[in-house]
Short mmCIF file of C-alpha atoms in Angstrom, two decimals:
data_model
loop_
_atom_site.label_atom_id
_atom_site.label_comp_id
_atom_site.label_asym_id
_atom_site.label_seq_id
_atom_site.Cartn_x
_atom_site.Cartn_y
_atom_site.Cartn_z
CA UNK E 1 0.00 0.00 0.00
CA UNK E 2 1.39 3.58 -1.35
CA UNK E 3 2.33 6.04 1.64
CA UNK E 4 -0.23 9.61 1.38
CA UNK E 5 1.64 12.23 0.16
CA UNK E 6 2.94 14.46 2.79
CA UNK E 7 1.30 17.53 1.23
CA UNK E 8 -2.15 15.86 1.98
CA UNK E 9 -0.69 14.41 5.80
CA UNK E 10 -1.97 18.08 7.41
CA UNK E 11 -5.45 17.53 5.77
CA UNK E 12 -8.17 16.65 8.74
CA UNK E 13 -10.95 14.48 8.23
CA UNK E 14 -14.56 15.30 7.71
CA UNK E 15 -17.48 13.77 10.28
CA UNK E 16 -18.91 12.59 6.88
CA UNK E 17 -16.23 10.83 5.79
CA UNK E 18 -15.47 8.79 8.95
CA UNK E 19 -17.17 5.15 8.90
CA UNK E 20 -19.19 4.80 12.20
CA UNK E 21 -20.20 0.88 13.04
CA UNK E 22 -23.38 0.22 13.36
CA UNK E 23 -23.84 0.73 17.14
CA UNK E 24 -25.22 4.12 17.57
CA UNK E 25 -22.37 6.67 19.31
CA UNK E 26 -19.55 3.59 19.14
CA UNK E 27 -17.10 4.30 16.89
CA UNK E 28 -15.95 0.71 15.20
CA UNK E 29 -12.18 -0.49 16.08
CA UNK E 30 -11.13 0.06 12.27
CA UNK E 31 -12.31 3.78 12.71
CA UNK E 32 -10.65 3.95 15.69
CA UNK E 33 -7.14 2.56 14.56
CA UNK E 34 -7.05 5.07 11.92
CA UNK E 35 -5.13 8.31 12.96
CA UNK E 36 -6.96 11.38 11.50
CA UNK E 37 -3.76 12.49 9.25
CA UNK E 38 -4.68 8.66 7.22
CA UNK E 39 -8.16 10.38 6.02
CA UNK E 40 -8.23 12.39 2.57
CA UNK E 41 -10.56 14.80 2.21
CA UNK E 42 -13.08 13.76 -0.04
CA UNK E 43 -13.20 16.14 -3.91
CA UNK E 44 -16.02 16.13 -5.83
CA UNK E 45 -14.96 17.09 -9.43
CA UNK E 46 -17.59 18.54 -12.17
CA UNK E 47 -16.51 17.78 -15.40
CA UNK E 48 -18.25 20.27 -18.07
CA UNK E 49 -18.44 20.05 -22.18
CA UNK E 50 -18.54 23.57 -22.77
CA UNK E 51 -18.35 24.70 -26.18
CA UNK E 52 -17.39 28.22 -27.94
CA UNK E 53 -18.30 29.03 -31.31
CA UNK E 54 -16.01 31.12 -33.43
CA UNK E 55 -16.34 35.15 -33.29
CA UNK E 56 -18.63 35.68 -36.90
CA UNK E 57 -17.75 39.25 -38.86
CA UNK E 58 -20.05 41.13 -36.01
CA UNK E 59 -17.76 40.26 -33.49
CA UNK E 60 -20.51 37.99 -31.50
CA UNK E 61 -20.01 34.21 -30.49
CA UNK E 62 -21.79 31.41 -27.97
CA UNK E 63 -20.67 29.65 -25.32
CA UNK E 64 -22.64 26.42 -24.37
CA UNK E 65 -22.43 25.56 -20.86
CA UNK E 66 -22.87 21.81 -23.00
CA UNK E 67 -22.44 20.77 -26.20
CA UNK E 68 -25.87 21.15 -27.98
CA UNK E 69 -27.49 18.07 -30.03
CA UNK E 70 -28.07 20.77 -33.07
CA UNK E 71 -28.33 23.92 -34.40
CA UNK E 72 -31.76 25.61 -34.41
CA UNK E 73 -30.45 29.00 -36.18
CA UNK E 74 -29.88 26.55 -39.51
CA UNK E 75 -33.29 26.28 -40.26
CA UNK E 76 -34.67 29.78 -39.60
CA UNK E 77 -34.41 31.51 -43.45
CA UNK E 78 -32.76 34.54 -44.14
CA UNK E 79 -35.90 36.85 -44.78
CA UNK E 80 -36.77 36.53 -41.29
CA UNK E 81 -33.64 37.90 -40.04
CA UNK E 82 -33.37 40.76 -42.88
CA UNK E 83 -36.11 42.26 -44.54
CA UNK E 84 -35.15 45.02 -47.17
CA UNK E 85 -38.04 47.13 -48.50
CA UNK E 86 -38.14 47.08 -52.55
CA UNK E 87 -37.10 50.32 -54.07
CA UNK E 88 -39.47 52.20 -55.58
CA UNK E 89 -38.90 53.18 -59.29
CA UNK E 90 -38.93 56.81 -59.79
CA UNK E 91 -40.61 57.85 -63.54
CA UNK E 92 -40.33 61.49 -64.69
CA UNK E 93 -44.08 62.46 -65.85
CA UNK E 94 -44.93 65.42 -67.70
CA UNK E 95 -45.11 68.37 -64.45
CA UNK E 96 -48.15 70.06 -66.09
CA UNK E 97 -51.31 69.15 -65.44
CA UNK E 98 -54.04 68.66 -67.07
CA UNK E 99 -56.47 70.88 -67.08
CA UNK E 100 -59.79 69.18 -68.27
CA UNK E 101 -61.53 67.54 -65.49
CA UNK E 102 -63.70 63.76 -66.66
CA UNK E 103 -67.09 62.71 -65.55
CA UNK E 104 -67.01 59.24 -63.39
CA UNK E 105 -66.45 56.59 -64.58
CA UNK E 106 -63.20 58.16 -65.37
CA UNK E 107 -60.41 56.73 -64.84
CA UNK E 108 -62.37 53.44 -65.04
CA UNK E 109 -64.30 51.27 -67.44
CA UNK E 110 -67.59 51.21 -65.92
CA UNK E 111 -69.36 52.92 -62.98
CA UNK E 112 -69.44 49.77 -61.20
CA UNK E 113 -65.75 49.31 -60.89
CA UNK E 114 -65.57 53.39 -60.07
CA UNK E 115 -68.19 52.97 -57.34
CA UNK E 116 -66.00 50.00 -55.88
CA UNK E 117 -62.80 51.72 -55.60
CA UNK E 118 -64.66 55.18 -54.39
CA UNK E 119 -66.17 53.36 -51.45
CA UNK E 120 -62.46 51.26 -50.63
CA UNK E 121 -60.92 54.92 -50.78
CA UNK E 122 -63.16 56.85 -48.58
CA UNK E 123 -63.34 56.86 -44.75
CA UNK E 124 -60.93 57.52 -42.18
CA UNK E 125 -59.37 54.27 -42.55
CA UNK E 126 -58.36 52.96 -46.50
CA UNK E 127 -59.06 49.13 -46.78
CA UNK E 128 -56.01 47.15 -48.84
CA UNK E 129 -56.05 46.07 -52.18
CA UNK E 130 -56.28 42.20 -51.21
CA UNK E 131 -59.36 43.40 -48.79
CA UNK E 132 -61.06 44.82 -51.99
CA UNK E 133 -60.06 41.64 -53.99
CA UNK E 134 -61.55 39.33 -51.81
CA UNK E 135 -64.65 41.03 -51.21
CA UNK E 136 -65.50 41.02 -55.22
CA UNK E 137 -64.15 37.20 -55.71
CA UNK E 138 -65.66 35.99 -52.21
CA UNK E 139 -68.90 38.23 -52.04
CA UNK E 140 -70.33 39.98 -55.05
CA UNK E 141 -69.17 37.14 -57.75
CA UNK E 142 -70.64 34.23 -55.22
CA UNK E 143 -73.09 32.01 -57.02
CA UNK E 144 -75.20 32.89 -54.05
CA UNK E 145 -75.22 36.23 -53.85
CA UNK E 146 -78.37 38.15 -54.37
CA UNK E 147 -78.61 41.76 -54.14
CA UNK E 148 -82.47 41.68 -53.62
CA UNK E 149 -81.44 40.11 -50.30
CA UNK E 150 -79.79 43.36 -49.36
CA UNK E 151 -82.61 45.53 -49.45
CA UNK E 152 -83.59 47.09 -45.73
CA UNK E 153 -80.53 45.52 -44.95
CA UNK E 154 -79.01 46.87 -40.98
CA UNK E 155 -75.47 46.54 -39.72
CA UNK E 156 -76.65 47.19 -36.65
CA UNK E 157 -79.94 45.04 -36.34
CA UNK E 158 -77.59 42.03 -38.05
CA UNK E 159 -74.53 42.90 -35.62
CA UNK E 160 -77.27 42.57 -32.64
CA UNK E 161 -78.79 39.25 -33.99
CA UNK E 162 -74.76 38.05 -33.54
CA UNK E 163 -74.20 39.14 -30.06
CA UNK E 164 -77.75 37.67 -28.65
CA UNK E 165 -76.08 34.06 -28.68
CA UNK E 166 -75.05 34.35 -25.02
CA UNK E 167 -75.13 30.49 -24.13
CA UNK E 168 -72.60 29.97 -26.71
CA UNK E 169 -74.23 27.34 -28.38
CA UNK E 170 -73.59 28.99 -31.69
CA UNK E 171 -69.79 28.72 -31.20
CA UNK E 172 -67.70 24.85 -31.49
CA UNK E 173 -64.75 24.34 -30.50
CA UNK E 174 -62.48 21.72 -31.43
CA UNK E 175 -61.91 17.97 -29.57
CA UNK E 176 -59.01 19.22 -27.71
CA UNK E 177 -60.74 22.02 -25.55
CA UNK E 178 -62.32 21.91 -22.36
CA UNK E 179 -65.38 23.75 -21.23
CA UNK E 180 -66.15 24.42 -17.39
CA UNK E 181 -67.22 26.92 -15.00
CA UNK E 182 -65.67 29.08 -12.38
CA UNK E 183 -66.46 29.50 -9.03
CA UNK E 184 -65.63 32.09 -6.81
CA UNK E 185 -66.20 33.47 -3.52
CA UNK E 186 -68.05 37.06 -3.35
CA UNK E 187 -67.15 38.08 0.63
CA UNK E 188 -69.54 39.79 2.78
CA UNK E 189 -69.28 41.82 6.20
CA UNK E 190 -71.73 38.96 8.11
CA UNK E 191 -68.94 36.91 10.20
CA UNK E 192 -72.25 34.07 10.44
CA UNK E 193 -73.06 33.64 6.75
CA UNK E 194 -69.31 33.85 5.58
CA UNK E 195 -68.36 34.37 1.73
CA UNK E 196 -71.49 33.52 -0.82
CA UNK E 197 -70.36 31.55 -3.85
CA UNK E 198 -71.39 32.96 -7.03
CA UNK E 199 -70.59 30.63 -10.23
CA UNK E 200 -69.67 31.61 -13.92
CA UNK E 201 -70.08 29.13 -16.78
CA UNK E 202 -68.15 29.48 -20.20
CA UNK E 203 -64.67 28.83 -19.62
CA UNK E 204 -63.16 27.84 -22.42
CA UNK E 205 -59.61 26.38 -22.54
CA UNK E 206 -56.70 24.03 -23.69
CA UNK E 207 -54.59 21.90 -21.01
CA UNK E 208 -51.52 23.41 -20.92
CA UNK E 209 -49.87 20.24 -21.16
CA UNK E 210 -51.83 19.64 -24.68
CA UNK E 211 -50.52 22.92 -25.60
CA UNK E 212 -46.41 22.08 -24.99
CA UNK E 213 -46.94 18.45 -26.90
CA UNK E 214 -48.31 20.20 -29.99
CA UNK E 215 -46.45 23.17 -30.04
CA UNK E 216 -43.14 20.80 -29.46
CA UNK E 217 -44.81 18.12 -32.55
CA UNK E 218 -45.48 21.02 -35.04
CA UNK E 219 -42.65 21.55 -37.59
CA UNK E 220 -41.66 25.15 -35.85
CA UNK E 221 -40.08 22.95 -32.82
CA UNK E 222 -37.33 22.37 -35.37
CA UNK E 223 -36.19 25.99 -34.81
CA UNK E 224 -36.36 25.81 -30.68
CA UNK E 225 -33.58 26.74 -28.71
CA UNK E 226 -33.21 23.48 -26.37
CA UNK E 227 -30.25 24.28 -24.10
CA UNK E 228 -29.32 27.76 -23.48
CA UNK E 229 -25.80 29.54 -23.80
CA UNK E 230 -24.51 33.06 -23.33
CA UNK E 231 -23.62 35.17 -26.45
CA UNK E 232 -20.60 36.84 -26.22
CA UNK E 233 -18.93 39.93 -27.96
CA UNK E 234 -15.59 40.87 -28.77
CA UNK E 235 -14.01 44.22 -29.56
CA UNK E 236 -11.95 44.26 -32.52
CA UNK E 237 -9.67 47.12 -31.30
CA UNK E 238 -8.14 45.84 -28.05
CA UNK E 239 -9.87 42.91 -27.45
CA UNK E 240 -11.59 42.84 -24.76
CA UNK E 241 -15.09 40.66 -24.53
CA UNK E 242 -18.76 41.80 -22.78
CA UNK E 243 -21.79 39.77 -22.18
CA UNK E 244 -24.44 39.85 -24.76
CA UNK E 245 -28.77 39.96 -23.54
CA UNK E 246 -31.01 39.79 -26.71
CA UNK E 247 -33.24 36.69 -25.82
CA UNK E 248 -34.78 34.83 -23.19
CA UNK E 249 -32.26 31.56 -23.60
CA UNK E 250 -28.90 33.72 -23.20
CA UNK E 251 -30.22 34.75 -20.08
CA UNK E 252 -28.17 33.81 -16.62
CA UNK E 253 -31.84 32.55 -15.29
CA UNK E 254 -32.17 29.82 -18.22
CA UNK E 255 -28.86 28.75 -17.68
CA UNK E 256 -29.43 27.96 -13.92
CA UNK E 257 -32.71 26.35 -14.37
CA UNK E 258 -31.33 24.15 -17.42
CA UNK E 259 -28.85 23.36 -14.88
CA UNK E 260 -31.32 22.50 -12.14
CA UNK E 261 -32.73 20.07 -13.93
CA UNK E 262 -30.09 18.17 -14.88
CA UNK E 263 -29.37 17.29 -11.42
CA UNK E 264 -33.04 16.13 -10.96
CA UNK E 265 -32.78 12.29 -11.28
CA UNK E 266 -33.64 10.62 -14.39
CA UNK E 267 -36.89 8.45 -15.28
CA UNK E 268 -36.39 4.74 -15.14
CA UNK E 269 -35.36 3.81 -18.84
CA UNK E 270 -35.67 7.34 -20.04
CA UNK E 271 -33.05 8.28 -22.13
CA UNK E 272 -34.44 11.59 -23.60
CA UNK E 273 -32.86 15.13 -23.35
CA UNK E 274 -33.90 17.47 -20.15
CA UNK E 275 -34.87 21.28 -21.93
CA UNK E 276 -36.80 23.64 -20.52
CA UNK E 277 -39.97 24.99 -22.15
CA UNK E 278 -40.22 28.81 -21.96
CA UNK E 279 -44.17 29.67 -21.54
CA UNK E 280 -44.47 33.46 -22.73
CA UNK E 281 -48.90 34.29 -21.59
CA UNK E 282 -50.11 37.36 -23.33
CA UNK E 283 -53.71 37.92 -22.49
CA UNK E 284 -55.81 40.93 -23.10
CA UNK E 285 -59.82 41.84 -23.48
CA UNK E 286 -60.94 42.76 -27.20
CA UNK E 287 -63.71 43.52 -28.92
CA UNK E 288 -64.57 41.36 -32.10
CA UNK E 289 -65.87 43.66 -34.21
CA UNK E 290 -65.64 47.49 -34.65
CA UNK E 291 -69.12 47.98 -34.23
CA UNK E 292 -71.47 45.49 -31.56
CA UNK E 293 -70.81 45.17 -28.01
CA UNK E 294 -69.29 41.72 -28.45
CA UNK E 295 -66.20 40.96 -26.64
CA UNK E 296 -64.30 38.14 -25.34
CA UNK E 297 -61.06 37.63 -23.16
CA UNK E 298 -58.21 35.62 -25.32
CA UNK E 299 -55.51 33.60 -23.53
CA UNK E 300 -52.24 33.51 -26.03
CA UNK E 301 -48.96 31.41 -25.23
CA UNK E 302 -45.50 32.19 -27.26
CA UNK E 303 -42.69 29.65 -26.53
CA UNK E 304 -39.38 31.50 -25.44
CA UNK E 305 -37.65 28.79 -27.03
CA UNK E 306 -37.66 30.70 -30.68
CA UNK E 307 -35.93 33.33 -31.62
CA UNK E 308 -37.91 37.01 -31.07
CA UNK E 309 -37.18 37.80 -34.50
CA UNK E 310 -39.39 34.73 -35.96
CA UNK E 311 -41.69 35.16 -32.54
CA UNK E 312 -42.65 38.70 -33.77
CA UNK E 313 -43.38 38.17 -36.70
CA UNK E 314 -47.27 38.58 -37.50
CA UNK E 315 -47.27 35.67 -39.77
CA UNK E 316 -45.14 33.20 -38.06
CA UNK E 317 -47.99 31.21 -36.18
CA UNK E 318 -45.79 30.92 -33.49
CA UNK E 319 -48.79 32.15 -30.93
CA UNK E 320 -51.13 29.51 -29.65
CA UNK E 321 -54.13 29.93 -28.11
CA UNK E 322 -54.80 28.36 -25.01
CA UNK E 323 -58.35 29.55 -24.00
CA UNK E 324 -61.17 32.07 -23.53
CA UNK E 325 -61.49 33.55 -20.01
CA UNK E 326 -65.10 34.39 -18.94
CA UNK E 327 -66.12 37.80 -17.79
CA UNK E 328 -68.58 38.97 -14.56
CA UNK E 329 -72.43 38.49 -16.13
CA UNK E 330 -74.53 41.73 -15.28
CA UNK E 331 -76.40 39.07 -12.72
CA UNK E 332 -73.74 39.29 -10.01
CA UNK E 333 -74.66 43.16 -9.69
CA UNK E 334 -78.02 41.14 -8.29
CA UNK E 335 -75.94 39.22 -5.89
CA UNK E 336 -74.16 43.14 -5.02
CA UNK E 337 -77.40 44.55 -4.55
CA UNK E 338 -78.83 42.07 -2.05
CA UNK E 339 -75.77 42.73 0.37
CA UNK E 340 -75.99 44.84 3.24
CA UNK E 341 -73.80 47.62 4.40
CA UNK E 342 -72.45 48.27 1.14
CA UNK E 343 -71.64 52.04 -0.15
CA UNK E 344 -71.49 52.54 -4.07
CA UNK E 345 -67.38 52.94 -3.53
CA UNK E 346 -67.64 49.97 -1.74
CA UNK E 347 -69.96 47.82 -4.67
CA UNK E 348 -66.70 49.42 -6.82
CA UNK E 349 -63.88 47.80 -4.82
CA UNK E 350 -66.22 44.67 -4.40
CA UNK E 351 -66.66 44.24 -8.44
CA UNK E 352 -62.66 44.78 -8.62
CA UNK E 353 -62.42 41.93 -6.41
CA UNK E 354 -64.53 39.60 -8.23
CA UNK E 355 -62.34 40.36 -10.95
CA UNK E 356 -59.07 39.88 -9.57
CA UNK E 357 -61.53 36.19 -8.11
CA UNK E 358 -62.08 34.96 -11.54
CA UNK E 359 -58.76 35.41 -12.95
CA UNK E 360 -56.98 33.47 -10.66
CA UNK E 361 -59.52 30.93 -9.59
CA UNK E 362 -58.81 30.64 -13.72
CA UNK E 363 -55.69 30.27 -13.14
CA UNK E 364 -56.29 27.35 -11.15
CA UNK E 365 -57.71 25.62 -13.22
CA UNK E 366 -54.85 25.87 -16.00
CA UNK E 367 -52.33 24.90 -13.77
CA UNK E 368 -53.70 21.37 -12.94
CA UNK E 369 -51.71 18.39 -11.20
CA UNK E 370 -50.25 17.10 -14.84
CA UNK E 371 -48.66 20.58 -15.36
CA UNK E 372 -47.53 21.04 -11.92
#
């Protein structure tokens, strides 16, 4: 048996690394035969496969905390990283006008065509060309259309029809969502009855678990950030290198929980990689039309995963709805009215409240045991 080297003879012994016997408090005679300069101190050492990129012409690089399983960046195309505006061709045109002034249909072949492109160019707000296209191809050259059906036509009176269906059973929604209600607790200032509990039906949602598996299945996963790294810059003059923040995987709270989780023990004969799933919610009430009083109260998820250039983009699809949240009735003002002891600023604060109720008992509901 090798002698310890005398550098490691002054090293003490840790309580964890002694071997007690068995006997609780009695030290075994091995144990005790051992002087305390025989014990090394135990190392743990933490082996990393960190990875650096070259600098590219902008000075900017990665460094992977591991070495990834691919490149996500290869797959995003170029246009959504530059976009240049065509140029518009400039033609000289003869600078005097003319002075004769034509009678509509002019500049167009028929008065139909002029009446068209009068009404698209009128208003405070212009409609686009495609708009116009689509409302001759899809609307006025429809088998079905019939202009005699127009007559004492009402956008209003039609609008109001729309916004009667209050049950909802106009409106399907696909296999995949869920429809409940909400209950929640409307407090009063009797210590003996205690809070009443006031229900709203019509909430309308996605698990969020559902949500991850198809977002992670659809063909945009391909371009998904899986393990985070920090983006580096380097000044060509002396040299010198700074920390770059432009999205939500370079970040130093990615990198900790990616490495969080890899410490978490892995499922019995699971051999699949550990990412994290960054859940962007963006919710906000609209109304869907610009004239009615309909409304509704969308629930939208972006993944932090992709890139914000290809995440801002209006026509990426890379927003997913998750569900509809339901709004106070006018019949809980009922439920208000019947309490006692209750000022107007007071019926205010208590409709704020019910608010603030809804949204999280919502919120509850989303975040269900096979999410959590």
């Amino acid at each position: 048996m090798r002698r310890i080297p005398r550098s490691l003879d002054c090293i003490e012994s840790l309580h964890d690394d002694l071997n007690h016997s068995d006997s609780a408090g009695i030290p075994s005679a091995r144990t005790a035969s051992l002087p305390p300069q025989s014990r090394i101190r135990r190392v743990l050492l933490t082996l990393r496969d960190t990875l650096q990129t070259g600098f590219n012409s902008f000075g900017l690089c990665r460094l992977y905390p591991h070495r990834p399983s691919f490149e996500p960046d290869q797959l995003i195309p170029s246009l959504l990283l530059a976009r240049t505006s065509p140029t518009a061709a400039i033609h000289e045109t003869d600078p005097s006008p003319s002075s004769n002034v034509f009678a509509p249909p002019y500049p167009f072949a028929n008065m139909t065509i002029y009446r068209l492109l009068s009404w698209m160019n009128s208003g405070s707000s212009r409609l686009s060309e495609s708009k116009v296209s689509d409302l001759v191809k899809d609307v006025l050259l429809a088998e079905d259309f019939d202009r005699k059906d127009l007559e004492n036509f009402s956008v209003r009176r039609s609008l109001r029809e729309l916004d009667k269906d209050e049950s909802g059973s106009r409106v399907t929604f696909p296999d995949d969502w869920i429809q409940t209600s909400v209950t929640i607790k409307i407090p009063t200032k009797s210590k003996e009855d205690g809070p009443q509990p006031f229900t709203i039906p019509g909430f309308h949602y996605r698990p969020l678990v559902e949500v991850i598996r198809a977002a992670f299945a659809d063909v945009q996963a391909g371009a998904f950030h899986l393990l985070p790294f920090q983006r580096l810059w380097k000044d060509s003059l002396d040299g010198h290198q700074e920390r770059i923040y432009d999205e939500l995987y370079t970040s130093d709270a990615w990198l900790n929980a990616q490495d969080s989780i890899q410490r978490i023990p892995k499922e019995p004969g699971c051999s699949l990689e550990r990412v994290i799933a960054g859940l962007m919610f963006f919710s906000d009430a609209t109304h869907l039309a610009n004239f009615g009083t309909a409304k509704a109260w969308p629930l939208y998820l972006y993944f932090g995963n992709l890139t914000k250039y290809a995440r801002s983009s209006p026509l990426s699809g890379a927003c997913h709805l998750v569900g509809f949240l339901p709004s106070l009735p006018d019949s809980i003002k009922d439920v208000f009215s019947g309490l006692s002891r209750i000022s107007k600023t007071g019926m205010a604060s208590l409709h704020a409240h019910c608010r603030r109720e809804l949204f999280h008992s919502c919120w509850e509901i989303l975040l269900d045991e096979d999410f959590i």
